[in-house]
Structures are given as structure tokens and as C-alpha cells.
XYZ file of C-alpha atoms in Angstrom:
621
model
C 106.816 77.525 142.379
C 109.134 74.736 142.573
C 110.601 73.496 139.313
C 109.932 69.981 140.427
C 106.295 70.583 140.504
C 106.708 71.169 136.531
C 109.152 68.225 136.187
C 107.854 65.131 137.474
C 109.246 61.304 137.861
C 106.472 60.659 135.073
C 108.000 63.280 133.092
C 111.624 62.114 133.121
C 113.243 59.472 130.334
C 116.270 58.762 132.021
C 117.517 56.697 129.010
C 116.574 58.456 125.436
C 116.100 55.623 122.896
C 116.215 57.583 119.737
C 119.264 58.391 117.505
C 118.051 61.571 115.868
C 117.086 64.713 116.726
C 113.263 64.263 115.224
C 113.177 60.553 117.000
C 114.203 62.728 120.642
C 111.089 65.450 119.999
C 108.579 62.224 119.430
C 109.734 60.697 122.393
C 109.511 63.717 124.585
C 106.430 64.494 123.238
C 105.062 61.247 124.081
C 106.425 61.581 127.553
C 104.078 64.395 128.281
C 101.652 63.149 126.364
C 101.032 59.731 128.848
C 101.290 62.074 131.527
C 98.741 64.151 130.747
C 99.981 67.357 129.984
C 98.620 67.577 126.766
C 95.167 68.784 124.942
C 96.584 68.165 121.582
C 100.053 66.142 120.988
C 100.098 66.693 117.164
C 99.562 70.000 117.641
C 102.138 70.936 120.258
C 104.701 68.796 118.318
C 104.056 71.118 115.603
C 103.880 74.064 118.030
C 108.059 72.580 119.013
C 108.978 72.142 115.573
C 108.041 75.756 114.441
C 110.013 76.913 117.044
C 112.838 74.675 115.680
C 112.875 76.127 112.290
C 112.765 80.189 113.824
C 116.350 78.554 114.767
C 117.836 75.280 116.708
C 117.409 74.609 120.367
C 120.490 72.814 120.833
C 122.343 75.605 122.571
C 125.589 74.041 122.981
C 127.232 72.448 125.950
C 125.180 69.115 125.609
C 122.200 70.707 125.868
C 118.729 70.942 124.187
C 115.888 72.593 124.923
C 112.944 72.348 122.708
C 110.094 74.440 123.852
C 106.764 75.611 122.955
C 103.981 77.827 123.923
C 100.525 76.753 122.844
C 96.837 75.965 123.645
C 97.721 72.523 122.930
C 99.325 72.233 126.736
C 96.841 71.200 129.265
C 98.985 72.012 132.038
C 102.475 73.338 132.180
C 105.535 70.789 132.537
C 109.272 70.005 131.422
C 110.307 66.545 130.239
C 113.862 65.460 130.964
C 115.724 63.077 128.628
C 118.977 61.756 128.619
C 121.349 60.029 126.068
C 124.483 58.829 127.157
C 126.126 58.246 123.578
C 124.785 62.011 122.317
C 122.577 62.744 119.668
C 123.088 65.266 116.455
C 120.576 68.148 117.481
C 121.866 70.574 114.998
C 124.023 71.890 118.205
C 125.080 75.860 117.936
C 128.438 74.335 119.075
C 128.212 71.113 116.120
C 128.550 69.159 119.577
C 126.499 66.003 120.191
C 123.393 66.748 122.674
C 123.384 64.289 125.535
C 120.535 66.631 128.215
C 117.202 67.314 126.890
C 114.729 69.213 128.472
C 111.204 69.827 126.475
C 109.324 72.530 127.912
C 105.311 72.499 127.277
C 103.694 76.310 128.220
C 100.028 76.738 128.503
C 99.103 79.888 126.369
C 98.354 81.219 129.261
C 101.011 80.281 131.643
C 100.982 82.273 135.136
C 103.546 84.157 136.210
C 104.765 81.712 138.493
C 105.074 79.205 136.163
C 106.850 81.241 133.823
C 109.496 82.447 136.629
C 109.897 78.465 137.193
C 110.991 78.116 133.547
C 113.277 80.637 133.177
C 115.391 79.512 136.319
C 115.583 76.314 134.956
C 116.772 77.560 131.621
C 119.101 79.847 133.745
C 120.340 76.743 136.145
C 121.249 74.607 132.635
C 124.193 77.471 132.356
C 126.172 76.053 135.000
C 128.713 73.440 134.540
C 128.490 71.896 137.673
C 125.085 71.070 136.618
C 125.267 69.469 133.650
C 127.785 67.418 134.973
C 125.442 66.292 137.782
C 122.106 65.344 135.234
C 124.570 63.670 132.788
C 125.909 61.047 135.651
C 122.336 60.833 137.937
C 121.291 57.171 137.251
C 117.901 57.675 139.190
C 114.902 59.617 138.472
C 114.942 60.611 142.699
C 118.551 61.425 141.997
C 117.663 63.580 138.951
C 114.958 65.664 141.096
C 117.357 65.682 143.382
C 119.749 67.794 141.275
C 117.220 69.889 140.830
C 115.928 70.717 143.753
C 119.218 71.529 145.081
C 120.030 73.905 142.907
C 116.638 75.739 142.566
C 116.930 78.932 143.748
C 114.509 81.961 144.038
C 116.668 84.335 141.219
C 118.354 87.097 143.520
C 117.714 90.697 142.384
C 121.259 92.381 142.485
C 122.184 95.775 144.091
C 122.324 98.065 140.698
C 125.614 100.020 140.830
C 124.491 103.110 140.772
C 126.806 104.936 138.997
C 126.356 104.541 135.236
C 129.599 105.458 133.787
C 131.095 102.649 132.208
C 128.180 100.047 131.936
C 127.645 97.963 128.796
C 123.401 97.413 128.855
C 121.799 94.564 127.195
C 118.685 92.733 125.786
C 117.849 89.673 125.226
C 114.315 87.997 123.478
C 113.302 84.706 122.037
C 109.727 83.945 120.536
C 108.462 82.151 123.131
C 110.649 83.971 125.968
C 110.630 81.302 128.222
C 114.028 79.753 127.549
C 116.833 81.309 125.217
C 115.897 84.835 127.134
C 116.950 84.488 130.184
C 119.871 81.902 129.133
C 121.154 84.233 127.024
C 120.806 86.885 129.788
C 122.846 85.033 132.471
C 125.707 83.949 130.142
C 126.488 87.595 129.864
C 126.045 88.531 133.142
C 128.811 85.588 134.159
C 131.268 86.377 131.925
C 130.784 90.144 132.582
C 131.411 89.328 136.324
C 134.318 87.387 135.577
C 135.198 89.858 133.492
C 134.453 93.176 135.607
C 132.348 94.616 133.495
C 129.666 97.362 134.798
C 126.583 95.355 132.774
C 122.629 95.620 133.139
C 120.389 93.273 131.308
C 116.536 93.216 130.263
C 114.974 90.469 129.714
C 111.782 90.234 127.238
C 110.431 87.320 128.177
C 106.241 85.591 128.183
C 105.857 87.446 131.517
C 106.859 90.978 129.986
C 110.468 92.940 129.948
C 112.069 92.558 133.145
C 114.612 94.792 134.328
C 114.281 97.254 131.994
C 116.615 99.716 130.610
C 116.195 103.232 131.667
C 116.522 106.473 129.570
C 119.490 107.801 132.220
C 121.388 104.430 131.339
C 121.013 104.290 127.723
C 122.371 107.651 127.558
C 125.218 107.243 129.344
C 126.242 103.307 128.154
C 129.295 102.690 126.876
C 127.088 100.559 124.134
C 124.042 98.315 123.698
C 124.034 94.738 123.106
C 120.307 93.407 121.595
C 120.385 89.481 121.592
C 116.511 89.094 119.983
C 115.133 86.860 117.977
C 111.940 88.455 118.049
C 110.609 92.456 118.216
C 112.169 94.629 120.109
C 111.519 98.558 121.249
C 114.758 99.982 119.253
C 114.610 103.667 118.688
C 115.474 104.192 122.439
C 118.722 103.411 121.635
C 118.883 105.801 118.766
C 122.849 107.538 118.662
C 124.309 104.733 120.939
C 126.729 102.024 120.033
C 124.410 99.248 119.224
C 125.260 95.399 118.430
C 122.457 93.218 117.079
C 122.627 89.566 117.095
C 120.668 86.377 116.968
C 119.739 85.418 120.914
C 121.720 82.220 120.415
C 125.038 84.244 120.154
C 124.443 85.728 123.613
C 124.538 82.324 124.969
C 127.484 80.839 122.479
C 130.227 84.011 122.569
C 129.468 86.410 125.519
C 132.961 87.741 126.252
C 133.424 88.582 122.170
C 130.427 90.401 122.553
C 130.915 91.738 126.036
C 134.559 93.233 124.152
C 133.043 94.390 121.341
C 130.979 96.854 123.494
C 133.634 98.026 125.803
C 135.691 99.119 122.811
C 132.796 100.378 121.071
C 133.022 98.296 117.972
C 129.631 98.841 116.829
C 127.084 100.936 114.485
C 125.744 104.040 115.965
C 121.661 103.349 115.579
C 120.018 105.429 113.336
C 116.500 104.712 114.425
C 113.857 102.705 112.583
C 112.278 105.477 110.776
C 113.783 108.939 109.195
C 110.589 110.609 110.413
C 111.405 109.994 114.477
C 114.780 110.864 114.160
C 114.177 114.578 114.319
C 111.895 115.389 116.921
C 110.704 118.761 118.325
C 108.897 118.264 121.142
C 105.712 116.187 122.348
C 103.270 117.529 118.613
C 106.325 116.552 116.577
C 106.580 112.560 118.078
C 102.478 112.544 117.880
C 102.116 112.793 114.348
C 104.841 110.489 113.638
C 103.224 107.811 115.675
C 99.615 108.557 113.811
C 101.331 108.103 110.721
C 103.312 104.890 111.494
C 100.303 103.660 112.856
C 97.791 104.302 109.782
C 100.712 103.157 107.565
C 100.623 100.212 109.295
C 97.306 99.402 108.783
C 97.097 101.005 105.168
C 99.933 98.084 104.145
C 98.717 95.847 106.100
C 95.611 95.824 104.352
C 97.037 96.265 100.439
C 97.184 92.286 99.466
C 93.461 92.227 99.836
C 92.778 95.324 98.005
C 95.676 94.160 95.306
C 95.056 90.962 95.123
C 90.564 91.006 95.897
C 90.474 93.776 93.269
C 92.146 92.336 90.421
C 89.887 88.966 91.274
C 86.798 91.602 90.826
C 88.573 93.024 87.540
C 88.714 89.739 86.330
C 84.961 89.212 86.727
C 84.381 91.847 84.580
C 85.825 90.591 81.551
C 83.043 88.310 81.900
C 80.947 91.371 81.330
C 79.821 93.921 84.162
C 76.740 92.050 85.066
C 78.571 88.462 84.698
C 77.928 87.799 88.452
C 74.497 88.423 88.596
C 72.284 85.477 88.556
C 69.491 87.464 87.029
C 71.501 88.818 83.891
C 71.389 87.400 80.418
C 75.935 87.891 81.212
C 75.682 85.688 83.755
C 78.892 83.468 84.083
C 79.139 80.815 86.999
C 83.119 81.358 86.982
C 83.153 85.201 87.139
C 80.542 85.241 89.502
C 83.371 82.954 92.090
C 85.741 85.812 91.027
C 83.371 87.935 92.122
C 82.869 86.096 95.476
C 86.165 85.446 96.443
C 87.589 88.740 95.731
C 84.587 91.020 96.371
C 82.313 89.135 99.141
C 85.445 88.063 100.952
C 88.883 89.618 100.076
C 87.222 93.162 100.067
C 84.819 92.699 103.068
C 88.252 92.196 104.990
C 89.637 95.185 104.043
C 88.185 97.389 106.641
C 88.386 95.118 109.402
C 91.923 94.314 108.792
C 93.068 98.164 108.399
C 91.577 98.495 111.807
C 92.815 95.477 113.737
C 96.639 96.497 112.017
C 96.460 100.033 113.241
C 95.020 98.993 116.588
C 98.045 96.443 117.098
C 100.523 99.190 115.868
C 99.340 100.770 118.980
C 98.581 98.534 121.531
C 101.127 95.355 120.593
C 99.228 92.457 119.612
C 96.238 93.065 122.805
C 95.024 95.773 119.894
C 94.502 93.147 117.308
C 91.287 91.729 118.060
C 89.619 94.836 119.557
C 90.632 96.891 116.280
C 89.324 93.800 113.567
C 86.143 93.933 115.834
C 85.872 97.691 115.856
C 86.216 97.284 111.827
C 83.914 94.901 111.404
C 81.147 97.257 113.043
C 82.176 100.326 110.934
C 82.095 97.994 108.043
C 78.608 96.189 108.401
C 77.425 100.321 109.737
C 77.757 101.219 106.246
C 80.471 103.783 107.996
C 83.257 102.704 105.712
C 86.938 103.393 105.426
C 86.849 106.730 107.498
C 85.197 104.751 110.179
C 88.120 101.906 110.150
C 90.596 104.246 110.726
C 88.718 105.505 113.825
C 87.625 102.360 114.897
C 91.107 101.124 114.857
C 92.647 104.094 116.828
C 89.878 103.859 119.213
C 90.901 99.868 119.649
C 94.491 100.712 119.579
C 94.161 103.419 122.528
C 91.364 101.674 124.606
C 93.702 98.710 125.101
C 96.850 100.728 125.864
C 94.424 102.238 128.356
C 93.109 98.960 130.501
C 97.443 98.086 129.957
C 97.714 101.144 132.526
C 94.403 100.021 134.728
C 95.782 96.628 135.449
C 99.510 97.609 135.713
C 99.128 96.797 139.099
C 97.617 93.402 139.011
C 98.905 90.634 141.619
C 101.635 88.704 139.420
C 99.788 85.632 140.184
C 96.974 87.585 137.876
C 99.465 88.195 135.094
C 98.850 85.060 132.682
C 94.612 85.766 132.258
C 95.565 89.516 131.112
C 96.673 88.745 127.580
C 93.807 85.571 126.867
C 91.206 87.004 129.130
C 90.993 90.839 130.913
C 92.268 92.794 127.182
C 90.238 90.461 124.859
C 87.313 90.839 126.856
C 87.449 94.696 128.310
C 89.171 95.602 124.890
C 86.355 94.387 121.947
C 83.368 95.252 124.526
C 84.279 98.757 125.593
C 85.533 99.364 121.482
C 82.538 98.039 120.171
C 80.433 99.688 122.987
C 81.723 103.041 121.646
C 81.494 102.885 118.256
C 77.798 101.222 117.915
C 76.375 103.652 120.791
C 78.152 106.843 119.463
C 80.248 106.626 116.091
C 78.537 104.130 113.379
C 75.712 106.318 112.551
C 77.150 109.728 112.485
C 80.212 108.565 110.111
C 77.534 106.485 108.184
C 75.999 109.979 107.118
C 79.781 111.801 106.555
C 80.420 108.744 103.904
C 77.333 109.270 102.595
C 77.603 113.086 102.488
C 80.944 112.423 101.011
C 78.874 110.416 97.899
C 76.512 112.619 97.802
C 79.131 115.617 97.147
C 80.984 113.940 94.596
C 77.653 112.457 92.718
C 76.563 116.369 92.642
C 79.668 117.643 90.934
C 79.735 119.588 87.786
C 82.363 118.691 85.171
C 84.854 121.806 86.016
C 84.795 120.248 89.693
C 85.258 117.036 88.402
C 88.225 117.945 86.673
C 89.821 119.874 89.340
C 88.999 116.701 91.991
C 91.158 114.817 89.452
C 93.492 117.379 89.314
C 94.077 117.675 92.826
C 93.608 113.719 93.283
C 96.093 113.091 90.460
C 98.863 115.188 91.909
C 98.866 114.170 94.987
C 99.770 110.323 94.024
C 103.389 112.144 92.509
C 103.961 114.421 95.625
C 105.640 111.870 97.719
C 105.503 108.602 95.476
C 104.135 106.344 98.312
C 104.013 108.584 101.607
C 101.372 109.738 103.168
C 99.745 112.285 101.154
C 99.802 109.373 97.877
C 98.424 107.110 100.889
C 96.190 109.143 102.112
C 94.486 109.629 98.360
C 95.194 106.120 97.369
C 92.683 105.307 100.632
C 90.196 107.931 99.372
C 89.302 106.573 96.039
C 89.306 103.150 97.410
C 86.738 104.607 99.633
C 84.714 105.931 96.813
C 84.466 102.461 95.231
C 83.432 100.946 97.861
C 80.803 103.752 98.365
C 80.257 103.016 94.189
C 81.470 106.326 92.859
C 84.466 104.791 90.724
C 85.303 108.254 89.196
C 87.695 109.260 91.660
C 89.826 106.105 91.678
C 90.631 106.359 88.223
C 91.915 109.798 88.423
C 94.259 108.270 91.425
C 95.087 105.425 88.740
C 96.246 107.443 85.922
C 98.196 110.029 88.637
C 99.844 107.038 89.870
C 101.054 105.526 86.958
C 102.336 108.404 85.538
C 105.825 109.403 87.653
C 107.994 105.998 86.198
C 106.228 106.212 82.825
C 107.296 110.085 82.296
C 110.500 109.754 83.841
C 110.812 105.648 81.856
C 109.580 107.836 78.423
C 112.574 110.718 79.319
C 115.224 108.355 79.908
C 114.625 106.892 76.267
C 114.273 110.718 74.939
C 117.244 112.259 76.468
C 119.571 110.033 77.427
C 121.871 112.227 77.343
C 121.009 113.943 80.641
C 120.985 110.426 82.127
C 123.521 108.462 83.556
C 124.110 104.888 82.866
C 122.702 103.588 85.933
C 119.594 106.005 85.622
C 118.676 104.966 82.149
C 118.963 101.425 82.867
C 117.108 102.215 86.366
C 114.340 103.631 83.293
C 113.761 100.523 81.742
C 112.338 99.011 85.497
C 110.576 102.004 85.766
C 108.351 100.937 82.361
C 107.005 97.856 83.820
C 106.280 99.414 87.798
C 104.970 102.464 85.782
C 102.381 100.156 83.615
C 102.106 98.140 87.170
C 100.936 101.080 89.013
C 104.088 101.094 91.223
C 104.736 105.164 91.719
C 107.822 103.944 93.916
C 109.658 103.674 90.865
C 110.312 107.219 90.354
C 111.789 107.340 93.771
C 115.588 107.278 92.351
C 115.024 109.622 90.056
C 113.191 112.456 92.556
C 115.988 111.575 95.176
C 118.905 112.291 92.803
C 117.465 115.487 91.673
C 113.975 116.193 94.077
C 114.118 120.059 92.525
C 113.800 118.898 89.170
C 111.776 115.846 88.565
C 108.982 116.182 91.633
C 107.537 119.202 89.681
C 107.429 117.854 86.551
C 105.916 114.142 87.841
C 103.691 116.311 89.517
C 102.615 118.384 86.548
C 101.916 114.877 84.571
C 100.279 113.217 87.310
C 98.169 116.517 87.872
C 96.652 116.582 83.825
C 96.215 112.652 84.116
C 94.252 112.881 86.772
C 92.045 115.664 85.199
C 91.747 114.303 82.203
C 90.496 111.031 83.448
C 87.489 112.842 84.797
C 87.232 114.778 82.142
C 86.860 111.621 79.860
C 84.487 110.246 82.422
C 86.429 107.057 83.052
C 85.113 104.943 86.091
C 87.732 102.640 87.625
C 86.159 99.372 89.933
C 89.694 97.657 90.483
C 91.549 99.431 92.628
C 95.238 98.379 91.691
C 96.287 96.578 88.754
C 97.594 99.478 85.999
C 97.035 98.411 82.467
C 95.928 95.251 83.276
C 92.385 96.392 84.343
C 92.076 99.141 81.647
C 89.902 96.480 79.927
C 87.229 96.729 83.029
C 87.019 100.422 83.118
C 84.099 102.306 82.790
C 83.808 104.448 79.884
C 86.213 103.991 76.705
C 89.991 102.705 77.841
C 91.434 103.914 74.972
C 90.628 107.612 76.058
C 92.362 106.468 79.578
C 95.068 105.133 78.443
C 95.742 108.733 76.137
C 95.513 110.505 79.481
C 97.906 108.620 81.351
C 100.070 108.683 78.017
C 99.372 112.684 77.628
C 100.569 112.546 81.599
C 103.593 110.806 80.581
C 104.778 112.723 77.809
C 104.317 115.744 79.872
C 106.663 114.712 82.796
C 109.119 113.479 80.729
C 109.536 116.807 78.664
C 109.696 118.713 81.498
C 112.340 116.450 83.015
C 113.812 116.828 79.997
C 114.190 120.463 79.960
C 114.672 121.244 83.212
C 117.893 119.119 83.134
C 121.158 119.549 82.612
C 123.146 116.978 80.299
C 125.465 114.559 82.225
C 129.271 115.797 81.671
């Protein structure tokens, strides 16, 4: 596709009228608005400012780009403005803007469009031009311009030795302007320059050009101009240099010499987990973790924030939201609504449609909320979340590899049309045909286990349930119980949760209480570092006796462990019932059974882990 069959006579302002940079995006807007390119005008203007305040599209030079992509665009096109005096457009350079080209992208733009785009945003890096647009007194001679210089991008012959090469990649939000601008800035001045460089481009279409395992391990280093996400742990041991994607475009040969002489961070990698690997088992779990973790903390603000509502509405009285009770209150009953019929009916869903898109990229989203919803209204619970949301996650990476080898013509319906559609039916398909029933019965199995417990089990379920919250302080094993008794109230056993509670709370209380005990065997830093861990202790923050454990991990873990461990027990053994999941002290008032005797256990906890602590070490020299 031509770019002239995006940028039109109609859509060309050959004389801007306004004198600041909001006056330039109304008039552009209204450009493509009388020539029919827009559904929605307010809405795409606000689609062009949001992009605006990720970071300014006045790259520099004299030139502006303001683009958006949004279902507010009828029809892709590019409106071309022109002020001869300049206009303050919050410039990366601080030089006036005199060109001004607004780009409008369907939210589904076609590959063709999108390749249309980019070579115009690539075609704005040369000089000659600029110079050409800025003097064109015509609208023909503006097209003109254009058309001369639109070329089909040529794919270059890749040297193919790799010794020597700098690699790079470069990402905007919308990818559709700043990526591929940034992208041929560095390729000039590398050629100008002679240096061995390879660039992928994540842009709307996909990556482009992308980096291969044999070249990132022998590049000299990695340059990542992103504004947006990028795959990083590839690079993990190399030289890398992040920056904004607007420095790509602004200082190319200062980053181009920063690579060759290796004036850069080695990567780490994103997580401590996936930096030792040993073999294909080893990189599988990590990625099942990172993926429920994603989902688990995903979902947290409407546990947090739906169960304290629901805590609330118990100070009301326990039967304050029922119509038919003599407690009836109108106010806790909306407490009740907002936080239990709404903030905690999302919880499911949203754990599923997080881990899905940890997976799958955002394609996963709505095929893993769906696949939620169903194990949700199946009475199949948090269990059947999690597998609704790997199911999602993997089904859509799945029809990703089917229709790898769609026409390119085909490429814009696959995001809005062939994973939405394929991904929710063939998820949903498989979980009410074959899953929602039998994980109905395992959660109610699960109930029906715990509701037939004797007290000694009890007491070693809290036990167990209770130590686990101190083992890792917020990994996966505290996760993975923290998810269990939320579980359990949602099933209505509330027993469990307030073991988890009191096991919880317990690690920055007993380690807060030894601080103030033997202060002695406490630095300065640690025993101020004890007065935070009061308030996240009463908070139910465990996190806050992660300094301590990772100063001395030989000393404190078993004694928060220990604490956490009698907590737990002795919340079921004083039959305490907790229906706010989160919270700490402030929802002992809404417990079931007496608070006082919950608030000893978590105190006898406490005490515990801080005497150990305070034995086991040795005073500060």
C-alpha cells in the first residue's frame, strides 16, 4: 500500500493555524474528522493525548508525530500539517515543530497498512525530506514528496559473520511510529559509522527481524530502545543498555559507542529463579510459578480491598445484610454488595484471565476471565481458576502456532477476531464439557474433609497452615496457603484462614517484639528496620521479616517458623473463624469465636519467635 492512499489532499492542512501544541492536535483531529476517518473524534483525541503523556511526540528535527491506535478510527489515515513560524510541541530537541503528521490506526489495522506507517515514520528521518514538506506550497506538491520517496523497505543481506555486531530493539506503545524511527536512526549512523548492527523491531504487526540466540551470544552488547514490554531474559549475561525509545532516535552514535566499548550493565535477568536453569523441568516450573504468581497478585486488591468491605459489614452484626434479620442495616448490607457480590465474585475470574495473559500475552486475557467465570458460577472454585486459566493461557499460545502461517494480509483480524473467538469457545468448550463438574466435587470433597475433622487434626491443619505462611514470607509455599484458606472461605469453612492469619502476622511481630528485647544483638539499622516491622506485622504484611531472614536465614527462619507454626494451631484450637481474608488486627473485631483468644495466639506466636531469635543470636560486636 501506497502511503498516499492513507494521506489524502482532504487530509492535508498545508497552513496550521494554531499556536500551541493542544490547538495543533484539535486541528488535526478535526482534519480527519471532516474527512471521515473517524467513529469517535473525542475519543481518538483522547486515544492521541494518552499517548502524549506515555511521553512527547515531538521527536526533534521539526517534527511531530502524534499517533494513536483505537476503535475510534473508522478507517486508517495520516493528516499532514504545516506551520511555517514553528510551534512549542514539547520537542525532545526544545526545538520549535514546524511538520506534523497525525496518524489515526484502526484497532485492527492490516498488515499493509501498518507497513505503510512505519515507512512513513522511517522516510521523516531523512533530511532531504523535511526540507522538501517544509518548502511544498501545494497539497499536489506535498503528495508529490511523498510519493517520490515511498519506497517498498529493502531487506538487507545479514553479514553473516557475528563477531563484532552491536544488536538492538526498539518498541513504542502503539508501534507504529517511534519503532521503526528509532530503528533506522541507528541503523544510519551505524552505517556511517561501520558498525556490524542488527535491529528488531516490535512494532503493531509483531517483532520483525528478530534477534537470534547465535547473535545474542556472540554481540558485542545489546541496545533496548522500549517504551513498552519487552522479552528481556534472552539477553541475560550480555552487555545491555536500556533507554527510553525516544533516545534511539535523539543520540544514536552515543549509544551506538557506548556498545562498542561495552559501557553497559551485564543483565541479570528479571527473576532470581530463571537465572539458574538445569535443563527443560527446571525452566517449566519457573514459568508455572511466574505464571500463578501473576495471577495470585493480580487478583490481591480485590481480595484486600472486597474483604475488608465484607469485614466492615460485620461490625454491623453478622446477619446485618440480610433483609430478613432483626440486624439488618441498609449500609452494611452495600458493604456487603460491593465487596462480596462484586469485588469477590471477580476474584476467580481475574486470577484466571492474569495467569492466562502471563502465558499467552494479552490474546490469553479474555479466554482465561471467561474460563474463570465458568469455574466460578460451576461452584468449582479457586482450584478450578487456576486450571481454567492455564488451560486459556496454553489454548491461545496453541491457535498462535496454527495461524503462524496466515497470509499477512490476514494478520490485523488475528488479535480482534481468530484468538478472541477460537480462544474463549474452545476454553470454555473444555472446561463446561469436561472440568466444571469433576473439580465441583474435589472442592466439595475438600469441605467436606475439613468440616469432618477432629480437634487434634484441626490443630495440626493449623499447624502445618501456620508454618507455611513463615517458610518463605511471600513465595510460593505462603502463596500457595494464603490461596487455600481463601478458598475455604469462599467454600464457608473460615477455620482455616484464620490459622493462615495468625501464621502470617507473626514473622515481623516476633522479630518487631525481639528487636525491643535484645537490642543488643541488633544493629542500628535492624532495630529501627523493627519498628516498620510492628505496623506490617499488625497489617498482615509477612514481607517484613524479609531483612531480618536474609541477614541471618539460619537463625531467624526457624524461629518465625516455630511462632507462626503454634499460632496457627492455636487458632484452631481456640476455634476462631476468620471471613476477611486480609486486614490483620483490623478485622479481629469480625472474627468468629472470641478475638481476644486470637489475638493471645498470635501474641503467644510472637513471643515465641522473638525468644528464639533471641537466643539463637549472637550480640552485635
Amino acid at each position: 500500500m501506497r502511503i498516499t492512499e492513507l494521506l489524502t489532499k482532504d487530509t492535508i492542512q498545508l497552513n496550521i493555524s494554531s499556536t500551541s501544541k493542544k490547538g495543533v492536535i484539535d486541528e488535526l483531529v478535526s482534519v480527519l474528522d471532516k474527512s471521515g476517518n473517524l467513529e469517535d473524534p473525542k475519543e481518538f483525541k483522547q486515544a492521541i493525548l494518552n499517548r502524549e503523556a506515555q511521553s512527547t511526540t515531538g521527536i526533534g528535527e521539526g517534527i511531530a508525530i502524534p499517533h494513536a491506535k483505537t476503535s475510534a478510527v473508522k478507517a486508517p489515515a495520516i493528516a499532514f500539517g504545516k506551520s511555517a513560524e514553528g510551534i512549542d510541541y514539547e520537542s525532545l530537541d526544545g526545538t520549535p515543530a514546524h511538520l506534523f503528521f497525525m496518524i489515526a490506526a484502526t484497532e485492527g489495522a492490516n498488515q499493509t497498512h501498518l507497513e505503510a506507517l512505519s515507512r512513513l515514520s522511517s522516510m521523516l528521518m531523512d533530511p532531504d525530506v523535511r526540507k522538501a514538506l517544509l518548502n511544498a506550497s501545494s497539497k499536489e506538491e506535498v503528495l508529490e514528496i511523498i510519493n517520490v520517496h515511498d519506497q517498498e523497505e529493502e531487506v538487507p543481506d545479514e553479514d553473516s559473520t557475528n563477531e563484532g555486531k552491536v544488536l538492538a530493539v526498539t518498541a513504542c506503545p502503539t508501534g507504529i511510529a517511534h519503532t521503526y524511527m528509532a530503528a533506522d536512526a541507528l541503523k544510519a549512523k551505524a552505517k556511517e559509522m561501520g558498525v556490524n548492527l542488527k535491529v528488531e523491531t516490535n512494532g503493531s504487526g509483531g517483532a520483525k527481524n528478530v534477534l537470534t540466540s547465535e547473535e545474542i551470544e556472540n554481540a558485542v552488547a545489546i541496545i533496548v530502545a522500549a517504551d513498552t514490554k519487552v522479552e528481556m531474559n534472552r539477553f541475560k549475561g550480555k552487555p545491555v543498555i536500556e533507554v527510553p525509545v525516544a533516545e534511539a532516535i535523539r543520540r544514536p552514535e552515543e549509544l551506538l559507542n557506548q556498545a562498542m566499548k561495552q559501557e553497559a550493565a551485564i543483565y541479570k535477568g528479571r527473576e532470581q529463579s530463571e537465572e539458574t536453569g538445569a535443563g527443560p523441568e527446571k525452566k517449566q516450573k519457573t514459568g508455572f510459578y511466574k505464571h500463578l504468581m501473576n495471577g495470585v497478585s493480580n487478583m490481591l486488591p480485590f481480595v484486600v480491598g472486597g474483604g475488608i468491605l465484607i469485614a466492615i459489614s460485620f461490625l454491623f452484626g453478622i446477619q446485618s445484610a440480610n433483609p430478613d434479620s432483626p440486624e439488618y442495616n441498609e449500609f452494611a448490607a452495600m458493604l456487603m454488595k460491593i465487596g462480596g457480590d462484586n469485588a469477590f465474585y471477580l476474584m476467580v475470574p481475574v486470577l484466571a484471565g492474569f495467569i492466562a495473559m502471563s502465558i499467552a500475552d494479552r490474546p490469553g486475557f479474555a479466554p482465561g476471565m471467561v474460563g474463570g467465570l465458568i469455574a466460578a458460577t460451576g461452584q468449582s472454585g479457586f482450584l478450578g481458576g487456576i486450571i481454567a486459566g492455564f488451560l486459556a493461557g496454553y489454548v491461545v499460545l496453541g491457535i498462535k502456532r496454527l495461524t503462524n502461517n496466515f497470509p499477512p494480509s490476514l494478520e490485523g483480524i488475528k488479535p480482534v477476531l481468530t484468538y478472541p473467538l477460537l480462544g474463549i469457545f474452545i476454553t470454555g468448550f473444555i472446561m463446561l464439557q469436561f472440568l466444571v463438574e469433576p473439580l465441583s466435587a474435589v472442592n466439595t470433597g475438600i469441605q467436606n474433609w475439613l468440616d469432618g475433622l477432629g480437634t487434634g487434626n484441626l490443630i495440626l491443619l493449623g499447624l502445618v497452615l501456620g508454618g507455611m505462611m513463615a517458610v518463605d514470607m511471600g513465595g510460593p509455599i505462603n502463596k500457595a496457603a494464603f490461596t487455600f484458606g481463601i478458598a475455604m472461605i469462599e467454600g464457608g469453612n473460615l477455620a482455616p484462614h484464620a490459622a493462615i492469619m495468625a501464621g502470617g502476622m507473626v514473622p515481623p511481630l516476633g522479630l518487631a517484639l525481639a528487636t525491643t528485647i535484645f537490642k543488643k544483638k541488633f544493629n542500628d539499622n535492624e532495630r529501627k528496620a523493627g519498628i516498620a516491622a510492628y505496623f506490617m506485622g499488625a497489617s498482615f504484611i509477612t514481607e517484613g521479616a524479609i531483612p531480618f531472614a536474609a541477614a541471618d536465614p539460619f537463625r531467624v527462619i526457624p524461629s518465625i517458623v516455630t511462632g507462626s507454626a503454634v499460632a496457627g494451631a492455636l487458632a484452631m484450637f481456640f476455634g476462631i473463624g476468620l471471613p476477611a481474608p486480609h486486614g490483620g488486627l483490623f478485622v479481629f473485631p469480625v472474627v468468629e469465636g472470641n478475638p481476644f483468644l486470637y489475638l493471645l495466639a498470635v501474641l503467644i506466636g510472637s513471643v515465641i519467635t522473638a525468644v528464639m531469635v533471641g537466643l539463637l543470636k549472637k550480640p552485635i560486636k
